[in-house]
mmCIF file of C-alpha atoms in Angstrom:
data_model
loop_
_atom_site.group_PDB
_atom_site.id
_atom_site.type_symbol
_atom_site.label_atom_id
_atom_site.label_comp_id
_atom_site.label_asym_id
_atom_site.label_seq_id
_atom_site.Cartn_x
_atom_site.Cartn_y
_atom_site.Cartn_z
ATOM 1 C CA UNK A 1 128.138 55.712 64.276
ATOM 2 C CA UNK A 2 128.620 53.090 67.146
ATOM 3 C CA UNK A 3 126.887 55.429 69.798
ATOM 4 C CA UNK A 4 123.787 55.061 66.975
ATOM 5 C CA UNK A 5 124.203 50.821 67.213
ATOM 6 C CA UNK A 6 124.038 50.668 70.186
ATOM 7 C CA UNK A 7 121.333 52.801 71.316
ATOM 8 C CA UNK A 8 119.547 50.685 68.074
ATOM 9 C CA UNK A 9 120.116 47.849 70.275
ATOM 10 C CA UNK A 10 119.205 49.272 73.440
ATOM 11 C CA UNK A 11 115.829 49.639 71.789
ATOM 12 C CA UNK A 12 115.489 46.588 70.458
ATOM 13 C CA UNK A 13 116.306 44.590 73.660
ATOM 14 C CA UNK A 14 113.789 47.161 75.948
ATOM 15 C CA UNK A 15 111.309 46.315 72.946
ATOM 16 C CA UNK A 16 111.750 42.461 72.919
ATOM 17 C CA UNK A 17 111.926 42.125 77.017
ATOM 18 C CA UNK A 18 108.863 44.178 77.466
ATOM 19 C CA UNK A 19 107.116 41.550 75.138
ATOM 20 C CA UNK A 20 108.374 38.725 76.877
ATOM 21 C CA UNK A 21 106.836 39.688 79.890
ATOM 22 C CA UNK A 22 103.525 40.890 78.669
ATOM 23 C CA UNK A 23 103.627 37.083 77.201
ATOM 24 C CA UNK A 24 104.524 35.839 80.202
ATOM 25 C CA UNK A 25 102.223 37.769 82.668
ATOM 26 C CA UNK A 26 99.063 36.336 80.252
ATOM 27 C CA UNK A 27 100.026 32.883 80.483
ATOM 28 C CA UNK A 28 100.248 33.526 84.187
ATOM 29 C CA UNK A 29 96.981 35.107 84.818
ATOM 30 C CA UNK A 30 95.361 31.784 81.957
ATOM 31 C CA UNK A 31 97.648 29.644 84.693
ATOM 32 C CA UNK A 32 96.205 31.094 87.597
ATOM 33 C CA UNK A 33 92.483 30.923 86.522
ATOM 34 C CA UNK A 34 92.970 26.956 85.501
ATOM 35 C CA UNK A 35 94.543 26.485 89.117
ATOM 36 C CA UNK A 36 91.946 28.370 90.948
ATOM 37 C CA UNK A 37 89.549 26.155 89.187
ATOM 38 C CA UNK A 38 90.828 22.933 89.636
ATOM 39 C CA UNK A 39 91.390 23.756 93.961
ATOM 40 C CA UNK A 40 87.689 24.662 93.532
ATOM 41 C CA UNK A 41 86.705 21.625 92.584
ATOM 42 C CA UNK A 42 89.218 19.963 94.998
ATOM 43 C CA UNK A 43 87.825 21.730 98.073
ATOM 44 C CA UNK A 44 84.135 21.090 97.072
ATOM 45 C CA UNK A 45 85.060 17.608 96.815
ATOM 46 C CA UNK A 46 87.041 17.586 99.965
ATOM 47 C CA UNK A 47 84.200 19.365 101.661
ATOM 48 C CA UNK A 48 81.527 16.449 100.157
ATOM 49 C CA UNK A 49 84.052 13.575 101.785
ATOM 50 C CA UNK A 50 84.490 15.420 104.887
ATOM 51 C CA UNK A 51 88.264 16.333 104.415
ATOM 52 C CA UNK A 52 88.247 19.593 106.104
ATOM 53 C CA UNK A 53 92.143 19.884 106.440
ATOM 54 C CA UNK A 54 92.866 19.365 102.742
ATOM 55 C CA UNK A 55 89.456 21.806 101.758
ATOM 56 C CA UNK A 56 91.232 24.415 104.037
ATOM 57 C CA UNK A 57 94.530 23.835 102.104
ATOM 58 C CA UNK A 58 92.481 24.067 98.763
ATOM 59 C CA UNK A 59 91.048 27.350 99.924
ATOM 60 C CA UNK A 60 94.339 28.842 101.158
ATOM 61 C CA UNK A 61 95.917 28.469 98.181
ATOM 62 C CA UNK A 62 92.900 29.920 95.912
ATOM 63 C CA UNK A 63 93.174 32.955 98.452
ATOM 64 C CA UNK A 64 96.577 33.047 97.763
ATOM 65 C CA UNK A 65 96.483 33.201 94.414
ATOM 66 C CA UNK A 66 93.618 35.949 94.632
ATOM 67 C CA UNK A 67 96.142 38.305 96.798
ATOM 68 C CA UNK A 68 99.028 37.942 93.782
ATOM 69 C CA UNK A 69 96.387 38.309 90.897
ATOM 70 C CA UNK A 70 93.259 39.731 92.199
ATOM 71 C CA UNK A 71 90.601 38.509 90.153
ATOM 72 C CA UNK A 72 91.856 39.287 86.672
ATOM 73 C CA UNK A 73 89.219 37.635 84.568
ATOM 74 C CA UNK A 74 85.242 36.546 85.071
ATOM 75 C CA UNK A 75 85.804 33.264 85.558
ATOM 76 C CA UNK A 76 88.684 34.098 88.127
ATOM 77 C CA UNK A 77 85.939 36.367 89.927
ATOM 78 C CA UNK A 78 83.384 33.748 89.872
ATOM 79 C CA UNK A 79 85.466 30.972 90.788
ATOM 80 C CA UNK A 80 87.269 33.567 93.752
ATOM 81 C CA UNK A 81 83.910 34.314 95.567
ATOM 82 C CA UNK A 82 83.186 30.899 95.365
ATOM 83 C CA UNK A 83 86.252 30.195 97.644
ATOM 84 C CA UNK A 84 85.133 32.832 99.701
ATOM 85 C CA UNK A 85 82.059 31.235 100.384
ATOM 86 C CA UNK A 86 83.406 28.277 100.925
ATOM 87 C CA UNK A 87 85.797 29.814 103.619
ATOM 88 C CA UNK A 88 82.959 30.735 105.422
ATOM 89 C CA UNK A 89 81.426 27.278 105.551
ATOM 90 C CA UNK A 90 84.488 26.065 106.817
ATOM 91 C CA UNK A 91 84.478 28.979 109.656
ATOM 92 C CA UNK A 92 80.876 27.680 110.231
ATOM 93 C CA UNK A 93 82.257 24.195 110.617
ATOM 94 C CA UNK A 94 85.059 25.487 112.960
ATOM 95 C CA UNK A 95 83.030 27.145 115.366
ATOM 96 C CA UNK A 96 79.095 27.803 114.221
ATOM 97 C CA UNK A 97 78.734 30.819 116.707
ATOM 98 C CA UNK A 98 81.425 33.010 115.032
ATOM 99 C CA UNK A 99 78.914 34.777 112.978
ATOM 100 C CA UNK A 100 80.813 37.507 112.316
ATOM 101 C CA UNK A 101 83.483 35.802 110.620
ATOM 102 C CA UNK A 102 81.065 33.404 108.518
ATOM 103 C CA UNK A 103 79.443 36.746 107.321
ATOM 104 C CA UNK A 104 82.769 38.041 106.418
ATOM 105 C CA UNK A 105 83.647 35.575 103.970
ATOM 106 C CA UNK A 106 80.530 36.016 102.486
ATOM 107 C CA UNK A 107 80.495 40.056 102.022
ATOM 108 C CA UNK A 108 84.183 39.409 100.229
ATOM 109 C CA UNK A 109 82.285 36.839 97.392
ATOM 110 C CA UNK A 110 79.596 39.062 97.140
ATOM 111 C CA UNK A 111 81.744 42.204 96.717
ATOM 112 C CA UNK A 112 83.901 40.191 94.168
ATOM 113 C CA UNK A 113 80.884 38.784 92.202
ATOM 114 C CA UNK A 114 77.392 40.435 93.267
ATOM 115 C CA UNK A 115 75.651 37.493 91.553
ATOM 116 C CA UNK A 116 77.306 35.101 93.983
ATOM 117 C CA UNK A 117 74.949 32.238 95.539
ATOM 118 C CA UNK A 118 75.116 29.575 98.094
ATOM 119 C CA UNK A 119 75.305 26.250 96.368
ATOM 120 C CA UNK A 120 71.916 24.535 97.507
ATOM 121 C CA UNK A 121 74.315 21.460 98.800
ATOM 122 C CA UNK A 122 75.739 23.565 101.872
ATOM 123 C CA UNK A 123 72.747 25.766 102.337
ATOM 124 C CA UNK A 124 71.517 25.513 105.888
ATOM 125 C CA UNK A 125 68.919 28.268 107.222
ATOM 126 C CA UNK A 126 71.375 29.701 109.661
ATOM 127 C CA UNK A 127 74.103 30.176 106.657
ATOM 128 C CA UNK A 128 71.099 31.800 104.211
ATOM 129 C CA UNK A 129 70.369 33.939 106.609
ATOM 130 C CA UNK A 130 74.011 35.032 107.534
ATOM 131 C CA UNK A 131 74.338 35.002 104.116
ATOM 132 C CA UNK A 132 71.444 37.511 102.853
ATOM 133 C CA UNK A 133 72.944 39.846 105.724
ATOM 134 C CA UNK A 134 76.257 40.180 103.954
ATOM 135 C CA UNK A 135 74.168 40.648 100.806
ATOM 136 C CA UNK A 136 72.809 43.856 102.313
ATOM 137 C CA UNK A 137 76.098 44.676 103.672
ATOM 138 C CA UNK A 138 78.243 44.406 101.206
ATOM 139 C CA UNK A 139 79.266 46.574 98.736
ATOM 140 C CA UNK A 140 80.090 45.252 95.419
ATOM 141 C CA UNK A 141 82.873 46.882 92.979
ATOM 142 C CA UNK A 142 81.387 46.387 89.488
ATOM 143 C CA UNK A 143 81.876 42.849 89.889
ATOM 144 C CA UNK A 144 85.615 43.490 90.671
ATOM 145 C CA UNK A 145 86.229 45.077 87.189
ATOM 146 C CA UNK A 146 86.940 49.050 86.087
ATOM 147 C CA UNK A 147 85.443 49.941 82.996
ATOM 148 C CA UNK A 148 88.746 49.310 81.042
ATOM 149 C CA UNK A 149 88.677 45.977 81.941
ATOM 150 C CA UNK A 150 91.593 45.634 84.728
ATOM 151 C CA UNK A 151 91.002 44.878 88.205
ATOM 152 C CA UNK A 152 89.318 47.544 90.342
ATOM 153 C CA UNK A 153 91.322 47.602 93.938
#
């Protein structure tokens, strides 16, 4: 009869643990989408006052949050290849000739959101062009999502 409670228990704990955590990872992933947001608008902001150190920051941490969650919703995808973008501006700012780096920040946002587009406020010629060359270069993945909804690695 004990050997019956207590695997009862053991159940119930694996049961209400497993639940905990599902809770917890959604909040996470709801957390992580409102912070990649709010850097977003930080390092647009930065980039519009000319603070290149904290728009690098901004970015870092978006990409950062990318590697631990991927982008797990639309918005997170959106808001990701923005960043990505972004990062190659500020590689453009660095050192304008390195090409091949601007271009591949670029293929990454398209490849996480195939709709992605240069906001008209840091398109330059140069960049649209780069830009439309890691268009045709890239290959996007479903817009980062497998058909059952999850991220697509």
């Amino acid at each position: 009869m004990n050997l019956r409670v207590l695997r009862l228990f053991y159940c119930l704990l694996c049961v209400s643990l497993t639940t905990i955590s599902v809770g917890h990872t959604q909040n996470s992933v709801r957390d992580a989408e409102l912070q990649i947001e709010r850097l977003l608008r930080d390092a647009i902001s930065y980039y519009e006052n000319l603070e290149i150190d904290p728009m690098e920051d901004s970015l870092e941490r978006i990409l950062n949050i990318e590697r631990r969650f991927g982008p797990a919703t639309p918005r997170m995808a959106k808001d990701i290849s923005q960043a990505h973008i972004y990062k190659g501006l500020l590689v453009s700012l660095q050192d304008s000739r390195n090409t091949q780096g601007i271009k591949r920040y670029f293929i990454k946002a398209i490849e996480i959101n195939d709709q992605a587009q240069m906001s008209s406020s840091i398109r330059t010629p140069t960049l649209s062009r780069i830009f439309e060359d890691a268009r045709r270069q890239a290959r996007p993945r479903n817009n980062g999502y497998a058909a059952g909804g999850g991220y697509n690695n």
